[in-house]
CSV table of C-alpha atoms in Angstrom, one decimal:
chain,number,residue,atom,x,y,z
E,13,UNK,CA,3.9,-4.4,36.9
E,14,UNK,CA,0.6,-3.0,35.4
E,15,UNK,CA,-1.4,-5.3,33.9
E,16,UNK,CA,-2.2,-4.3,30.1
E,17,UNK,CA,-5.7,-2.9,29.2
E,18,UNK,CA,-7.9,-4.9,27.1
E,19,UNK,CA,-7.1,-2.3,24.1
E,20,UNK,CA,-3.3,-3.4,24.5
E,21,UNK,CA,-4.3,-7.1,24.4
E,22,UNK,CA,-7.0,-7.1,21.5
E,23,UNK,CA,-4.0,-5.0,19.5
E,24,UNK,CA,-1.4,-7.3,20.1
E,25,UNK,CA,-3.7,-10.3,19.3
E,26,UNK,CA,-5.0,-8.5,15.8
E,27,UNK,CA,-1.4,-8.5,14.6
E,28,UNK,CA,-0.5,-11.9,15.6
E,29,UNK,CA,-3.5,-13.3,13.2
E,30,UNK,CA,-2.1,-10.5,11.0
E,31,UNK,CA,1.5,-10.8,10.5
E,32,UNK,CA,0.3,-15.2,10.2
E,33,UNK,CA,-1.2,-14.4,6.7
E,34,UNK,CA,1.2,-11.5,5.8
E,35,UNK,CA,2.1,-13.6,2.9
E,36,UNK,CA,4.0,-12.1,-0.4
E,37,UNK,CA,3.5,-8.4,1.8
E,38,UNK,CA,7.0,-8.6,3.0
E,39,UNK,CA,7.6,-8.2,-0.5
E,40,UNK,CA,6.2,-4.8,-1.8
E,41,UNK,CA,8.6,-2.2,-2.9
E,42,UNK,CA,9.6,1.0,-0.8
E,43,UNK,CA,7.7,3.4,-3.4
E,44,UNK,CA,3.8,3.6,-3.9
E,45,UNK,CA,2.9,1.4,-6.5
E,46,UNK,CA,-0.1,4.0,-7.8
E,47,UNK,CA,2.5,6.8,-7.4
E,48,UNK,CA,0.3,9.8,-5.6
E,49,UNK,CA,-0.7,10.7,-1.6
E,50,UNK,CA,-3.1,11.6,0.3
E,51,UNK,CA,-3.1,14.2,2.9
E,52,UNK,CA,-6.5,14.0,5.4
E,53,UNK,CA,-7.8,13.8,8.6
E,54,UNK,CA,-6.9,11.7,11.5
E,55,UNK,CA,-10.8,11.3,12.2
E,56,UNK,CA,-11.6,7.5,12.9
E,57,UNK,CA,-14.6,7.7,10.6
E,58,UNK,CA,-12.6,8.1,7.6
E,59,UNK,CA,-10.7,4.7,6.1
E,60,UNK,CA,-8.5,6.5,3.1
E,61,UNK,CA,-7.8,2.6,1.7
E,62,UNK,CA,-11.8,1.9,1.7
E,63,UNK,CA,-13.0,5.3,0.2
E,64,UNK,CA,-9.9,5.9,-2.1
E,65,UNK,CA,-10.1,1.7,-2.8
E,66,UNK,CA,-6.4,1.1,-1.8
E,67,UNK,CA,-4.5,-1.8,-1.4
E,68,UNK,CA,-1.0,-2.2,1.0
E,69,UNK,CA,1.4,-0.5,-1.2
E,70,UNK,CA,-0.3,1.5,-3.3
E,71,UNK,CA,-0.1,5.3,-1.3
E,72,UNK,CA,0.7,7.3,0.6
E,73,UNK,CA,-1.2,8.5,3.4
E,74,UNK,CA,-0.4,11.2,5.5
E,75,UNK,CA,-2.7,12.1,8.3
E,76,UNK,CA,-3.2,14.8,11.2
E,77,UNK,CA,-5.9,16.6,12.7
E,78,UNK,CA,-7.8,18.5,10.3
E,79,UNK,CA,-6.0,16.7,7.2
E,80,UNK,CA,-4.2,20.7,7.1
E,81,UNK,CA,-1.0,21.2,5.4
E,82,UNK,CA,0.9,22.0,8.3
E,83,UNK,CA,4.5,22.3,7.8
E,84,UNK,CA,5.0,18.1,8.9
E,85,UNK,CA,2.6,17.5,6.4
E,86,UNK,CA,3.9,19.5,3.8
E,87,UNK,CA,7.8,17.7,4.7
E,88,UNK,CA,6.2,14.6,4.4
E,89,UNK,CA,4.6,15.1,0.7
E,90,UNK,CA,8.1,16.8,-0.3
E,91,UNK,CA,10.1,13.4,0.7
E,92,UNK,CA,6.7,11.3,-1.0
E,93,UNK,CA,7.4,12.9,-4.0
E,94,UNK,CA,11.6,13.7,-4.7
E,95,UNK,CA,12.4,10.4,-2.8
E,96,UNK,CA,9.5,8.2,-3.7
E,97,UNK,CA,8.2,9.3,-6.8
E,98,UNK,CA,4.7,10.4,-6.4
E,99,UNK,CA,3.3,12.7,-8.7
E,100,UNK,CA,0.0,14.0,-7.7
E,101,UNK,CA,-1.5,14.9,-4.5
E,102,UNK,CA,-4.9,14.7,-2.6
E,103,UNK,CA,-6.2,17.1,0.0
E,104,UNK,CA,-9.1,15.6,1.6
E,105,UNK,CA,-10.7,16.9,4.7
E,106,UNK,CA,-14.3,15.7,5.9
E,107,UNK,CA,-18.0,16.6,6.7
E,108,UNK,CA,-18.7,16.9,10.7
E,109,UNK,CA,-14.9,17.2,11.4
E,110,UNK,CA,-14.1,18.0,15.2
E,111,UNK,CA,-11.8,20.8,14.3
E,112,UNK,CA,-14.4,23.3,13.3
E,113,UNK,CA,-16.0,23.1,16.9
E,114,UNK,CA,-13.4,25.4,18.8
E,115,UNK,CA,-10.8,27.5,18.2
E,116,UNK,CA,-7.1,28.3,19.1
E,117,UNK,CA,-8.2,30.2,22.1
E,118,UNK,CA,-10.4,27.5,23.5
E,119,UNK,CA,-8.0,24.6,23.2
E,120,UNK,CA,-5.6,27.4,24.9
E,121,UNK,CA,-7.2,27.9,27.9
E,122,UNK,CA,-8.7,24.3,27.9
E,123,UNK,CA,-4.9,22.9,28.4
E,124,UNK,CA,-4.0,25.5,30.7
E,125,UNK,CA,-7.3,24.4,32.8
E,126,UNK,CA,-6.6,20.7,32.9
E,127,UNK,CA,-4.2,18.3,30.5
E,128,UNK,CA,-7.1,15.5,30.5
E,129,UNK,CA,-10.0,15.1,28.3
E,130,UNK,CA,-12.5,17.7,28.0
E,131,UNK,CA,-16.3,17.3,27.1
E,132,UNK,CA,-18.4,18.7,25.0
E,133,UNK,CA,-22.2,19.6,25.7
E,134,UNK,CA,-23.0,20.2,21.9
E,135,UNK,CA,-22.7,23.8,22.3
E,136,UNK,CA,-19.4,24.2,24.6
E,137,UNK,CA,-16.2,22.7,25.9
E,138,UNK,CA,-15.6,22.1,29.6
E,139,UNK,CA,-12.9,20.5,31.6
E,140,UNK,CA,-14.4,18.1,34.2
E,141,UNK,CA,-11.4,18.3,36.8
E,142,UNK,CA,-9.3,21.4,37.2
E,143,UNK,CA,-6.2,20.4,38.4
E,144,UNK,CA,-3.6,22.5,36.1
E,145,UNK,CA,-2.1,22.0,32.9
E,146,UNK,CA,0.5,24.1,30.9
E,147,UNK,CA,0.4,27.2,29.2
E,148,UNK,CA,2.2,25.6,26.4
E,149,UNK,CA,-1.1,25.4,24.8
E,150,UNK,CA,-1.2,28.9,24.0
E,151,UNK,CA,1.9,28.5,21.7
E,152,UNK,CA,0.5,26.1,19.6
E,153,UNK,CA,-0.9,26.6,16.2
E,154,UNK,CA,-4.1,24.4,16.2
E,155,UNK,CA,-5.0,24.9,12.2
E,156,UNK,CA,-8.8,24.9,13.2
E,157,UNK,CA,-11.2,26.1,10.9
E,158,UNK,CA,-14.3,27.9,10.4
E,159,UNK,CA,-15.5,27.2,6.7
E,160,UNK,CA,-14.9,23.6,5.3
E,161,UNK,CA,-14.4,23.9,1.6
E,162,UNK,CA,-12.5,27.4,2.3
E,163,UNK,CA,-9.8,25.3,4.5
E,164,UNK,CA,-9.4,23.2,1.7
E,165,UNK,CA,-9.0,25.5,-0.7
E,166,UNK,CA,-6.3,27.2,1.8
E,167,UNK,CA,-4.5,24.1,2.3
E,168,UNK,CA,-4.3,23.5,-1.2
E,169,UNK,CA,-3.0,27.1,-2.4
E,170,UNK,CA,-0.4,26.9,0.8
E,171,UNK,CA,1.5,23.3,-0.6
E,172,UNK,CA,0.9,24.7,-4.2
E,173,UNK,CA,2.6,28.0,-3.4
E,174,UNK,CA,5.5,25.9,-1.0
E,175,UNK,CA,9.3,26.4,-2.4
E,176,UNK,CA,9.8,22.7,-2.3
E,177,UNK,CA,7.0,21.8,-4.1
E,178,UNK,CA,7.4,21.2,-8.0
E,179,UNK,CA,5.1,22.8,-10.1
E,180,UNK,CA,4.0,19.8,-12.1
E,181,UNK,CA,2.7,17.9,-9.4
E,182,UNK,CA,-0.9,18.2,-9.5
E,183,UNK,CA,-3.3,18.6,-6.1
E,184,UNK,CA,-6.6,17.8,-6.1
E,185,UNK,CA,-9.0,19.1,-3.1
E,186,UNK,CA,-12.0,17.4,-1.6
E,187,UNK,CA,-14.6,17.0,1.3
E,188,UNK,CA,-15.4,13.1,2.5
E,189,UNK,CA,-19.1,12.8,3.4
E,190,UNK,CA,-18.8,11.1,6.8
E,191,UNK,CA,-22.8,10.5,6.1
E,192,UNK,CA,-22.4,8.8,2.5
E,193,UNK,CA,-19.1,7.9,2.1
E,194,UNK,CA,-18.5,9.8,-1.2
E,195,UNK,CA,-15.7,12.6,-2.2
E,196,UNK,CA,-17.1,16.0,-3.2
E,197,UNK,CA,-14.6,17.9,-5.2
E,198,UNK,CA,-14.3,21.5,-3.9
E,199,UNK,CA,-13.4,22.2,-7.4
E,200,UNK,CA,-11.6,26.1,-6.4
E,201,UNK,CA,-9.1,23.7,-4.5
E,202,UNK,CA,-8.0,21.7,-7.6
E,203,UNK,CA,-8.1,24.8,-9.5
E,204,UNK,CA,-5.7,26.1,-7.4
E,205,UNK,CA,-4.2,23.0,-7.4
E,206,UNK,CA,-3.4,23.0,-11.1
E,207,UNK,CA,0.0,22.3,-12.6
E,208,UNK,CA,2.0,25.3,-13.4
E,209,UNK,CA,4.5,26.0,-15.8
């Protein structure tokens, strides 16, 4: 049997000291206390309970690469809202964010290249082994971006303009500042956004 990595162990040893002071958490209702979500990115730099000042209970957050209302994402803030009551939205991508350095085609013929990690020089990607991946790469939508407040602002209109989603839940667009730690309102987002009769 293969020994665990050190990632496993420190993991498994963090929730151990955890779950001994969970306390009164075991306690905390099914539905978000503060009654709204946030959709964002999956980027390690961002901590939604820090920057939004959340506590265990209090939102949801839904999060993928990009922070891009993918269809999953937009399923997940349907059930947030008619089965959990939330009642107004935040799309919240970031500064710096990993999906504006390549494109559909690149991660296309990256993945048919090799299935393990790429680099990046600063200016391109490369594969460092070339021992065959999958085409299936090619079939994937990727959502990357180009224009960071215009992806928000895209995002926003697409859940806004969804069937399933009710017109008086508000959504509220913005850009975390991986360099300052504040939330810049991209205010055509929220404008489109708005609640509609």
């Amino acid at each position: 049997m293969t020994k665990p990595s050190a990632v496993f162990e420190e993991v498994v040893s963090a929730n151990g000291k955890y779950a001994g002071d969970f306390g009164d958490k075991g306690k905390l209702a099914l539905p978000p206390a503060r009654r709204f979500a946030i959709l964002t990115c999956m980027d390690a730099r961002l901590d939604p309970a820090k920057y939004a000042g959340l506590a265990e209970g209090d939102a949801h957050v839904i999060r993928n690469a990009g922070g891009r209302a993918s269809d999953d994402a937009i399923r997940s803030l349907v059930i947030s809202h008619k089965l959990l009551g939330t009642n107004e939205w935040f799309v919240i991508h970031h500064s710096d964010c990993g999906m504006q350095l390549f494109t559909n085609e690149i991660i296309g013929d990256l993945l048919v290249d090799d299935l393990g990690t790429a680099q990046f020089d600063g200016q391109k990607w490369s594969n460092p082994h070339h021992h065959g991946g999958s085409v299936a790469g090619k079939f994937v939508h990727w959502h990357t971006f180009e224009d960071n407040a215009k992806s928000v602002v895209e995002d926003v209109q697409r859940i806004r303009s969804h069937p399933l989603v009710p017109k008086q839940v508000p959504i509220y667009g913005f850009i975390y500042d991986v360099k300052t730690g504040r939330l810049d309102e991209v205010a055509e987002a929220t404008a489109a956004g708005r609640v509609t009769a």
